[in-house]
mmCIF file of C-alpha atoms in Angstrom:
data_model
loop_
_atom_site.group_PDB
_atom_site.id
_atom_site.type_symbol
_atom_site.label_atom_id
_atom_site.label_comp_id
_atom_site.label_asym_id
_atom_site.label_seq_id
_atom_site.Cartn_x
_atom_site.Cartn_y
_atom_site.Cartn_z
ATOM 1 C CA MET T 1 -54.983 14.415 -34.603
ATOM 2 C CA LYS T 2 -53.569 15.364 -31.194
ATOM 3 C CA ASN T 3 -50.884 12.695 -31.505
ATOM 4 C CA ARG T 4 -49.671 14.107 -34.814
ATOM 5 C CA LEU T 5 -49.726 17.666 -33.510
ATOM 6 C CA SER T 6 -47.732 16.620 -30.448
ATOM 7 C CA ARG T 7 -45.004 15.292 -32.721
ATOM 8 C CA ILE T 8 -44.571 18.797 -34.127
ATOM 9 C CA ILE T 9 -45.402 20.985 -31.119
ATOM 10 C CA LYS T 10 -43.433 19.353 -28.323
ATOM 11 C CA PRO T 11 -45.590 18.741 -25.212
ATOM 12 C CA SER T 12 -42.632 19.323 -22.863
ATOM 13 C CA THR T 13 -42.319 22.969 -23.926
ATOM 14 C CA GLY T 14 -45.407 23.675 -26.017
ATOM 15 C CA HIS T 15 -43.107 25.009 -28.724
ATOM 16 C CA ALA T 16 -41.703 23.958 -32.094
ATOM 17 C CA VAL T 17 -38.769 24.678 -34.379
ATOM 18 C CA MET T 18 -39.826 23.829 -37.915
ATOM 19 C CA LEU T 19 -37.379 23.815 -40.808
ATOM 20 C CA ALA T 20 -38.839 25.266 -44.014
ATOM 21 C CA VAL T 21 -37.393 23.806 -47.218
ATOM 22 C CA ASP T 22 -40.432 24.136 -49.503
ATOM 23 C CA HIS T 23 -39.228 27.247 -51.336
ATOM 24 C CA GLY T 24 -38.465 25.427 -54.572
ATOM 25 C CA TYR T 25 -42.129 24.842 -55.385
ATOM 26 C CA PHE T 26 -42.389 28.443 -56.599
ATOM 27 C CA MET T 27 -38.797 29.784 -56.468
ATOM 28 C CA GLY T 28 -36.927 26.918 -58.145
ATOM 29 C CA PRO T 29 -33.310 26.167 -57.075
ATOM 30 C CA THR T 30 -33.053 28.809 -54.352
ATOM 31 C CA HIS T 31 -29.571 29.881 -53.200
ATOM 32 C CA LYS T 32 -28.111 27.209 -50.895
ATOM 33 C CA LEU T 33 -31.112 24.962 -51.576
ATOM 34 C CA GLU T 34 -29.954 23.998 -55.063
ATOM 35 C CA GLU T 35 -29.300 20.446 -53.859
ATOM 36 C CA PRO T 36 -31.960 19.864 -51.182
ATOM 37 C CA ARG T 37 -30.446 16.696 -49.697
ATOM 38 C CA LYS T 38 -27.113 18.401 -48.976
ATOM 39 C CA THR T 39 -28.914 21.263 -47.240
ATOM 40 C CA ILE T 40 -31.384 19.153 -45.282
ATOM 41 C CA GLU T 41 -29.300 16.246 -43.956
ATOM 42 C CA PRO T 42 -27.075 18.120 -41.472
ATOM 43 C CA LEU T 43 -30.061 20.065 -40.106
ATOM 44 C CA LEU T 44 -32.508 17.184 -39.619
ATOM 45 C CA PRO T 45 -31.277 16.169 -36.129
ATOM 46 C CA TYR T 46 -32.095 19.657 -34.827
ATOM 47 C CA ALA T 47 -35.526 20.185 -36.403
ATOM 48 C CA ASP T 48 -38.812 19.359 -34.659
ATOM 49 C CA ALA T 49 -40.437 19.092 -38.081
ATOM 50 C CA ILE T 50 -39.534 19.720 -41.688
ATOM 51 C CA MET T 51 -41.837 21.507 -44.129
ATOM 52 C CA CYS T 52 -41.337 20.329 -47.698
ATOM 53 C CA THR T 53 -43.039 19.184 -50.886
ATOM 54 C CA ARG T 54 -43.573 15.553 -51.825
ATOM 55 C CA GLY T 55 -40.905 15.839 -54.514
ATOM 56 C CA VAL T 56 -38.231 16.881 -52.033
ATOM 57 C CA LEU T 57 -39.505 14.373 -49.480
ATOM 58 C CA ARG T 58 -39.164 11.489 -51.924
ATOM 59 C CA THR T 59 -35.812 12.513 -53.383
ATOM 60 C CA SER T 60 -33.975 14.311 -50.601
ATOM 61 C CA VAL T 61 -35.142 13.130 -47.154
ATOM 62 C CA ASP T 62 -33.963 9.824 -45.726
ATOM 63 C CA PRO T 63 -37.092 7.660 -45.264
ATOM 64 C CA LYS T 64 -35.578 6.300 -42.053
ATOM 65 C CA THR T 65 -35.747 9.704 -40.372
ATOM 66 C CA SER T 66 -38.090 10.095 -37.412
ATOM 67 C CA VAL T 67 -38.476 13.845 -37.928
ATOM 68 C CA PRO T 68 -42.159 14.685 -38.582
ATOM 69 C CA ILE T 69 -43.086 15.959 -42.028
ATOM 70 C CA VAL T 70 -45.386 18.921 -42.663
ATOM 71 C CA LEU T 71 -46.223 18.402 -46.317
ATOM 72 C CA ARG T 72 -46.751 21.384 -48.609
ATOM 73 C CA VAL T 73 -49.745 20.430 -50.782
ATOM 74 C CA SER T 74 -50.470 23.726 -52.554
ATOM 75 C CA GLY T 75 -48.886 25.302 -55.610
ATOM 76 C CA GLY T 76 -49.579 26.251 -59.184
ATOM 77 C CA ALA T 77 -47.751 29.576 -59.506
ATOM 78 C CA SER T 78 -44.115 30.602 -59.882
ATOM 79 C CA VAL T 79 -42.006 33.578 -58.925
ATOM 80 C CA ILE T 80 -41.775 34.612 -62.609
ATOM 81 C CA GLY T 81 -45.519 34.305 -63.203
ATOM 82 C CA GLU T 82 -48.102 37.052 -63.132
ATOM 83 C CA SER T 83 -49.249 36.309 -59.584
ATOM 84 C CA LEU T 84 -48.081 34.059 -56.767
ATOM 85 C CA THR T 85 -51.613 34.015 -55.381
ATOM 86 C CA ASN T 86 -53.115 31.762 -58.058
ATOM 87 C CA GLU T 87 -52.643 28.522 -56.124
ATOM 88 C CA THR T 88 -54.568 25.292 -55.880
ATOM 89 C CA THR T 89 -53.995 21.965 -54.166
ATOM 90 C CA THR T 90 -51.382 19.969 -56.051
ATOM 91 C CA THR T 91 -51.056 16.851 -53.895
ATOM 92 C CA SER T 92 -53.822 14.382 -53.139
ATOM 93 C CA PHE T 93 -54.713 13.570 -49.565
ATOM 94 C CA LYS T 94 -54.226 9.905 -50.397
ATOM 95 C CA ASP T 95 -50.608 10.630 -51.274
ATOM 96 C CA ALA T 96 -50.141 12.577 -48.037
ATOM 97 C CA ILE T 97 -51.388 9.551 -46.108
ATOM 98 C CA ARG T 98 -49.122 7.258 -48.126
ATOM 99 C CA LEU T 99 -46.171 9.486 -47.222
ATOM 100 C CA ASN T 100 -47.050 9.180 -43.507
ATOM 101 C CA VAL T 101 -46.982 12.918 -42.847
ATOM 102 C CA ALA T 102 -47.666 14.583 -39.502
ATOM 103 C CA ALA T 103 -49.546 17.505 -41.083
ATOM 104 C CA VAL T 104 -50.393 19.078 -44.432
ATOM 105 C CA ALA T 105 -49.949 22.745 -45.340
ATOM 106 C CA LEU T 106 -51.253 25.158 -47.911
ATOM 107 C CA SER T 107 -51.249 28.901 -48.488
ATOM 108 C CA ILE T 108 -54.195 31.266 -48.362
ATOM 109 C CA PHE T 109 -54.091 34.684 -50.028
ATOM 110 C CA VAL T 110 -56.588 36.881 -48.204
ATOM 111 C CA GLY T 111 -57.489 40.124 -49.949
ATOM 112 C CA THR T 112 -56.270 39.060 -53.402
ATOM 113 C CA GLN T 113 -58.131 38.164 -56.577
ATOM 114 C CA HIS T 114 -57.641 34.507 -55.639
ATOM 115 C CA GLU T 115 -58.871 34.836 -52.061
ATOM 116 C CA HIS T 116 -61.990 32.738 -52.677
ATOM 117 C CA GLN T 117 -60.262 29.786 -54.311
ATOM 118 C CA THR T 118 -57.473 29.576 -51.719
ATOM 119 C CA LEU T 119 -59.928 29.788 -48.809
ATOM 120 C CA ARG T 120 -62.072 27.145 -50.472
ATOM 121 C CA ASN T 121 -58.931 25.011 -50.849
ATOM 122 C CA LEU T 122 -58.345 25.362 -47.111
ATOM 123 C CA GLY T 123 -61.889 24.359 -46.209
ATOM 124 C CA HIS T 124 -61.694 21.296 -48.443
ATOM 125 C CA LEU T 125 -58.325 20.293 -46.987
ATOM 126 C CA VAL T 126 -59.610 20.665 -43.421
ATOM 127 C CA ASN T 127 -62.573 18.421 -44.263
ATOM 128 C CA LEU T 128 -60.181 15.720 -45.459
ATOM 129 C CA GLY T 129 -57.925 16.269 -42.463
ATOM 130 C CA GLU T 130 -60.835 15.689 -40.113
ATOM 131 C CA ASP T 131 -61.735 12.495 -41.978
ATOM 132 C CA TYR T 132 -58.254 11.045 -41.538
ATOM 133 C CA GLY T 133 -56.970 12.697 -38.369
ATOM 134 C CA ILE T 134 -54.263 14.761 -40.049
ATOM 135 C CA PRO T 135 -53.752 18.394 -38.919
ATOM 136 C CA VAL T 136 -53.811 21.245 -41.429
ATOM 137 C CA LEU T 137 -51.378 24.176 -41.321
ATOM 138 C CA ALA T 138 -52.682 27.309 -43.038
ATOM 139 C CA VAL T 139 -50.016 29.709 -44.298
ATOM 140 C CA THR T 140 -51.128 33.350 -44.457
ATOM 141 C CA ALA T 141 -49.142 34.133 -47.588
ATOM 142 C CA VAL T 142 -48.815 37.646 -48.997
ATOM 143 C CA GLY T 143 -47.209 36.867 -52.358
ATOM 144 C CA LYS T 144 -45.036 39.748 -53.534
ATOM 145 C CA GLU T 145 -46.974 42.338 -51.505
ATOM 146 C CA LEU T 146 -44.757 42.557 -48.421
ATOM 147 C CA GLU T 147 -46.396 45.777 -47.239
ATOM 148 C CA LYS T 148 -49.398 43.726 -46.140
ATOM 149 C CA ARG T 149 -47.508 42.404 -43.147
ATOM 150 C CA ASP T 150 -49.262 44.471 -40.488
ATOM 151 C CA ALA T 151 -51.274 43.388 -37.476
ATOM 152 C CA ARG T 152 -54.622 44.337 -38.971
ATOM 153 C CA TYR T 153 -54.145 42.276 -42.131
ATOM 154 C CA LEU T 154 -52.400 39.315 -40.477
ATOM 155 C CA GLY T 155 -54.965 39.292 -37.663
ATOM 156 C CA LEU T 156 -57.741 39.053 -40.246
ATOM 157 C CA ALA T 157 -56.023 36.314 -42.260
ATOM 158 C CA CYS T 158 -55.112 34.225 -39.199
ATOM 159 C CA ARG T 159 -58.604 34.453 -37.743
ATOM 160 C CA ILE T 160 -60.199 33.424 -41.043
ATOM 161 C CA ALA T 161 -57.837 30.441 -41.262
ATOM 162 C CA ALA T 162 -58.758 29.370 -37.728
ATOM 163 C CA GLU T 163 -62.473 29.889 -38.371
ATOM 164 C CA LEU T 164 -62.275 27.634 -41.436
ATOM 165 C CA GLY T 165 -60.767 24.916 -39.257
ATOM 166 C CA ALA T 166 -56.982 25.156 -39.602
ATOM 167 C CA HIS T 167 -55.367 23.393 -36.657
ATOM 168 C CA PHE T 168 -52.414 25.780 -36.573
ATOM 169 C CA VAL T 169 -51.363 28.784 -38.645
ATOM 170 C CA LYS T 170 -48.073 30.026 -40.063
ATOM 171 C CA THR T 171 -47.854 33.793 -40.362
ATOM 172 C CA TYR T 172 -45.411 36.686 -40.236
ATOM 173 C CA PHE T 173 -44.174 38.635 -37.247
ATOM 174 C CA CYS T 174 -45.226 42.269 -37.148
ATOM 175 C CA GLU T 175 -45.627 45.250 -34.860
ATOM 176 C CA ASP T 176 -48.385 44.555 -32.306
ATOM 177 C CA PHE T 177 -48.074 40.836 -33.000
ATOM 178 C CA GLY T 178 -49.703 40.137 -29.643
ATOM 179 C CA LYS T 179 -52.995 41.358 -31.128
ATOM 180 C CA VAL T 180 -52.696 38.786 -33.921
ATOM 181 C CA VAL T 181 -52.118 36.037 -31.339
ATOM 182 C CA LYS T 182 -55.021 37.196 -29.170
ATOM 183 C CA GLY T 183 -57.432 37.099 -32.108
ATOM 184 C CA CYS T 184 -56.425 33.629 -33.286
ATOM 185 C CA PRO T 185 -57.744 30.668 -31.245
ATOM 186 C CA VAL T 186 -55.237 28.158 -32.678
ATOM 187 C CA PRO T 187 -51.431 28.063 -32.297
ATOM 188 C CA LEU T 188 -49.350 30.432 -34.424
ATOM 189 C CA VAL T 189 -45.973 29.656 -35.972
ATOM 190 C CA VAL T 190 -43.904 32.567 -37.259
ATOM 191 C CA ALA T 191 -42.207 32.469 -40.651
ATOM 192 C CA GLY T 192 -38.581 33.473 -40.932
ATOM 193 C CA GLY T 193 -39.204 35.266 -44.223
ATOM 194 C CA PRO T 194 -36.378 36.485 -46.491
ATOM 195 C CA LYS T 195 -32.790 36.242 -45.272
ATOM 196 C CA LEU T 196 -32.185 38.931 -42.669
ATOM 197 C CA GLU T 197 -28.982 40.977 -42.599
ATOM 198 C CA THR T 198 -27.462 39.333 -39.522
ATOM 199 C CA GLU T 199 -27.899 36.300 -37.306
ATOM 200 C CA LEU T 200 -28.758 38.703 -34.498
ATOM 201 C CA ASP T 201 -31.768 39.930 -36.471
ATOM 202 C CA ALA T 202 -33.014 36.349 -36.787
ATOM 203 C CA PHE T 203 -32.516 35.732 -33.069
ATOM 204 C CA GLU T 204 -34.474 38.886 -32.264
ATOM 205 C CA LEU T 205 -37.284 37.802 -34.585
ATOM 206 C CA ALA T 206 -37.541 34.388 -32.920
ATOM 207 C CA HIS T 207 -37.289 35.819 -29.400
ATOM 208 C CA ASP T 208 -39.897 38.539 -29.945
ATOM 209 C CA ALA T 209 -42.280 36.125 -31.657
ATOM 210 C CA ILE T 210 -42.165 33.661 -28.766
ATOM 211 C CA ALA T 211 -42.415 36.478 -26.200
ATOM 212 C CA ASP T 212 -45.566 37.761 -27.931
ATOM 213 C CA GLY T 213 -47.283 34.368 -27.950
ATOM 214 C CA ALA T 214 -46.155 32.369 -30.993
ATOM 215 C CA ILE T 215 -45.618 28.685 -30.244
ATOM 216 C CA GLY T 216 -42.687 28.399 -32.590
ATOM 217 C CA VAL T 217 -40.950 29.369 -35.797
ATOM 218 C CA ASP T 218 -40.777 27.886 -39.286
ATOM 219 C CA MET T 219 -37.436 29.157 -40.552
ATOM 220 C CA GLY T 220 -35.733 28.404 -43.819
ATOM 221 C CA ARG T 221 -33.428 30.945 -45.429
ATOM 222 C CA ASN T 222 -32.337 32.446 -42.107
ATOM 223 C CA ILE T 223 -31.007 29.008 -41.193
ATOM 224 C CA TRP T 224 -29.707 27.319 -44.335
ATOM 225 C CA GLN T 225 -28.466 30.491 -46.031
ATOM 226 C CA SER T 226 -26.337 31.197 -42.976
ATOM 227 C CA GLU T 227 -22.618 30.482 -43.257
ATOM 228 C CA HIS T 228 -23.100 28.277 -40.184
ATOM 229 C CA PRO T 229 -26.538 26.653 -40.599
ATOM 230 C CA VAL T 230 -26.207 24.002 -37.885
ATOM 231 C CA ALA T 231 -25.015 26.567 -35.355
ATOM 232 C CA MET T 232 -27.919 28.751 -36.439
ATOM 233 C CA ILE T 233 -30.662 26.179 -35.903
ATOM 234 C CA THR T 234 -29.262 25.074 -32.538
ATOM 235 C CA SER T 235 -29.211 28.682 -31.366
ATOM 236 C CA ILE T 236 -32.793 29.208 -32.536
ATOM 237 C CA ARG T 237 -33.710 26.104 -30.518
ATOM 238 C CA GLU T 238 -32.170 27.701 -27.437
ATOM 239 C CA ILE T 239 -34.590 30.603 -27.788
ATOM 240 C CA VAL T 240 -37.704 28.628 -28.682
ATOM 241 C CA HIS T 241 -37.375 25.666 -26.311
ATOM 242 C CA ASN T 242 -35.075 26.889 -23.543
ATOM 243 C CA GLY T 243 -36.195 30.507 -23.233
ATOM 244 C CA SER T 244 -32.763 31.945 -23.973
ATOM 245 C CA SER T 245 -32.322 35.656 -24.487
ATOM 246 C CA VAL T 246 -31.043 37.118 -27.737
ATOM 247 C CA ARG T 247 -27.645 37.639 -26.131
ATOM 248 C CA GLU T 248 -27.533 34.050 -24.882
ATOM 249 C CA ALA T 249 -28.488 32.793 -28.329
ATOM 250 C CA GLN T 250 -25.715 34.875 -29.878
ATOM 251 C CA GLN T 251 -23.226 33.402 -27.415
ATOM 252 C CA ALA T 252 -24.481 29.895 -28.172
ATOM 253 C CA PHE T 253 -24.088 30.621 -31.882
ATOM 254 C CA GLU T 254 -20.483 31.751 -31.468
ATOM 255 C CA GLU T 255 -19.664 28.644 -29.434
ATOM 256 C CA ALA T 256 -21.466 26.327 -31.850
ATOM 257 C CA LYS T 257 -19.475 27.694 -34.786
ATOM 258 C CA LYS T 258 -16.331 26.305 -33.181
ATOM 259 C CA THR T 259 -17.572 22.715 -33.035
ATOM 260 C CA LYS T 260 -18.385 20.336 -35.851
ATOM 261 C CA THR T 261 -21.485 18.995 -34.103
ATOM 262 C CA PRO T 262 -23.003 21.600 -31.739
ATOM 263 C CA ILE T 263 -24.505 20.362 -28.490
ATOM 264 C CA LEU T 264 -27.484 22.100 -26.913
ATOM 265 C CA THR T 265 -27.108 23.456 -23.383
ATOM 266 C CA LYS T 266 -30.103 21.317 -22.525
ATOM 267 C CA ASN T 267 -31.125 18.003 -24.022
ATOM 268 C CA PRO T 268 -32.781 18.300 -27.453
ATOM 269 C CA VAL T 269 -36.570 18.115 -27.259
ATOM 270 C CA ARG T 270 -37.899 14.999 -28.987
#
């Protein structure tokens, strides 16, 4: 369990830059993720882990890659359906083991009509994870109800996930995020969320999240929907692993845009 977690959360910094490419399981061919392999391949060398479904893993990720996989194992609802909260587990634990993943992930929808089933899904997944030594990432999803992203709600959802045995939790950044961190006894990873207006906004999100106690970010659209996705992920790495300021990250981004293969100011964490 600790070995797999250390592949995702790098022991040298205690932080992680995860690349989220699991959007298609409920959003379909998302903008700039229409052809997953083309989006993923140039970003793989700069990701500490990639979060995806088994379908994308099998069709669009080179099996020779050493980048750890956090496998999305929940689903059952779509963006055009009545509710995004009506999820169940869609991938067997046996298949997760067969795919040699570093962790499995599923969403919980606290405070919705499907709260009970998604929390029960989490408990069942944690039981299997303990049996086989595979960490579980709980995602505190909010469906289409974005107004729920406040410290009181996210603090409740994160604490419940930790109490049910999640080994780390993915949640949203919010005002008073430090309170969410303080109330959650397992590591927190912050979601990038919808595409922000500017790269600077994404850098500020990553910087503030780390400053308030998150151990990393799991960004998708704010990286691969950028006009310069490789420059974007390398600049996010500067913040998460090297403690760069927002201004330094912006400078790194501008420099990285000029080169075909950006080089980090410090050696990549592996």
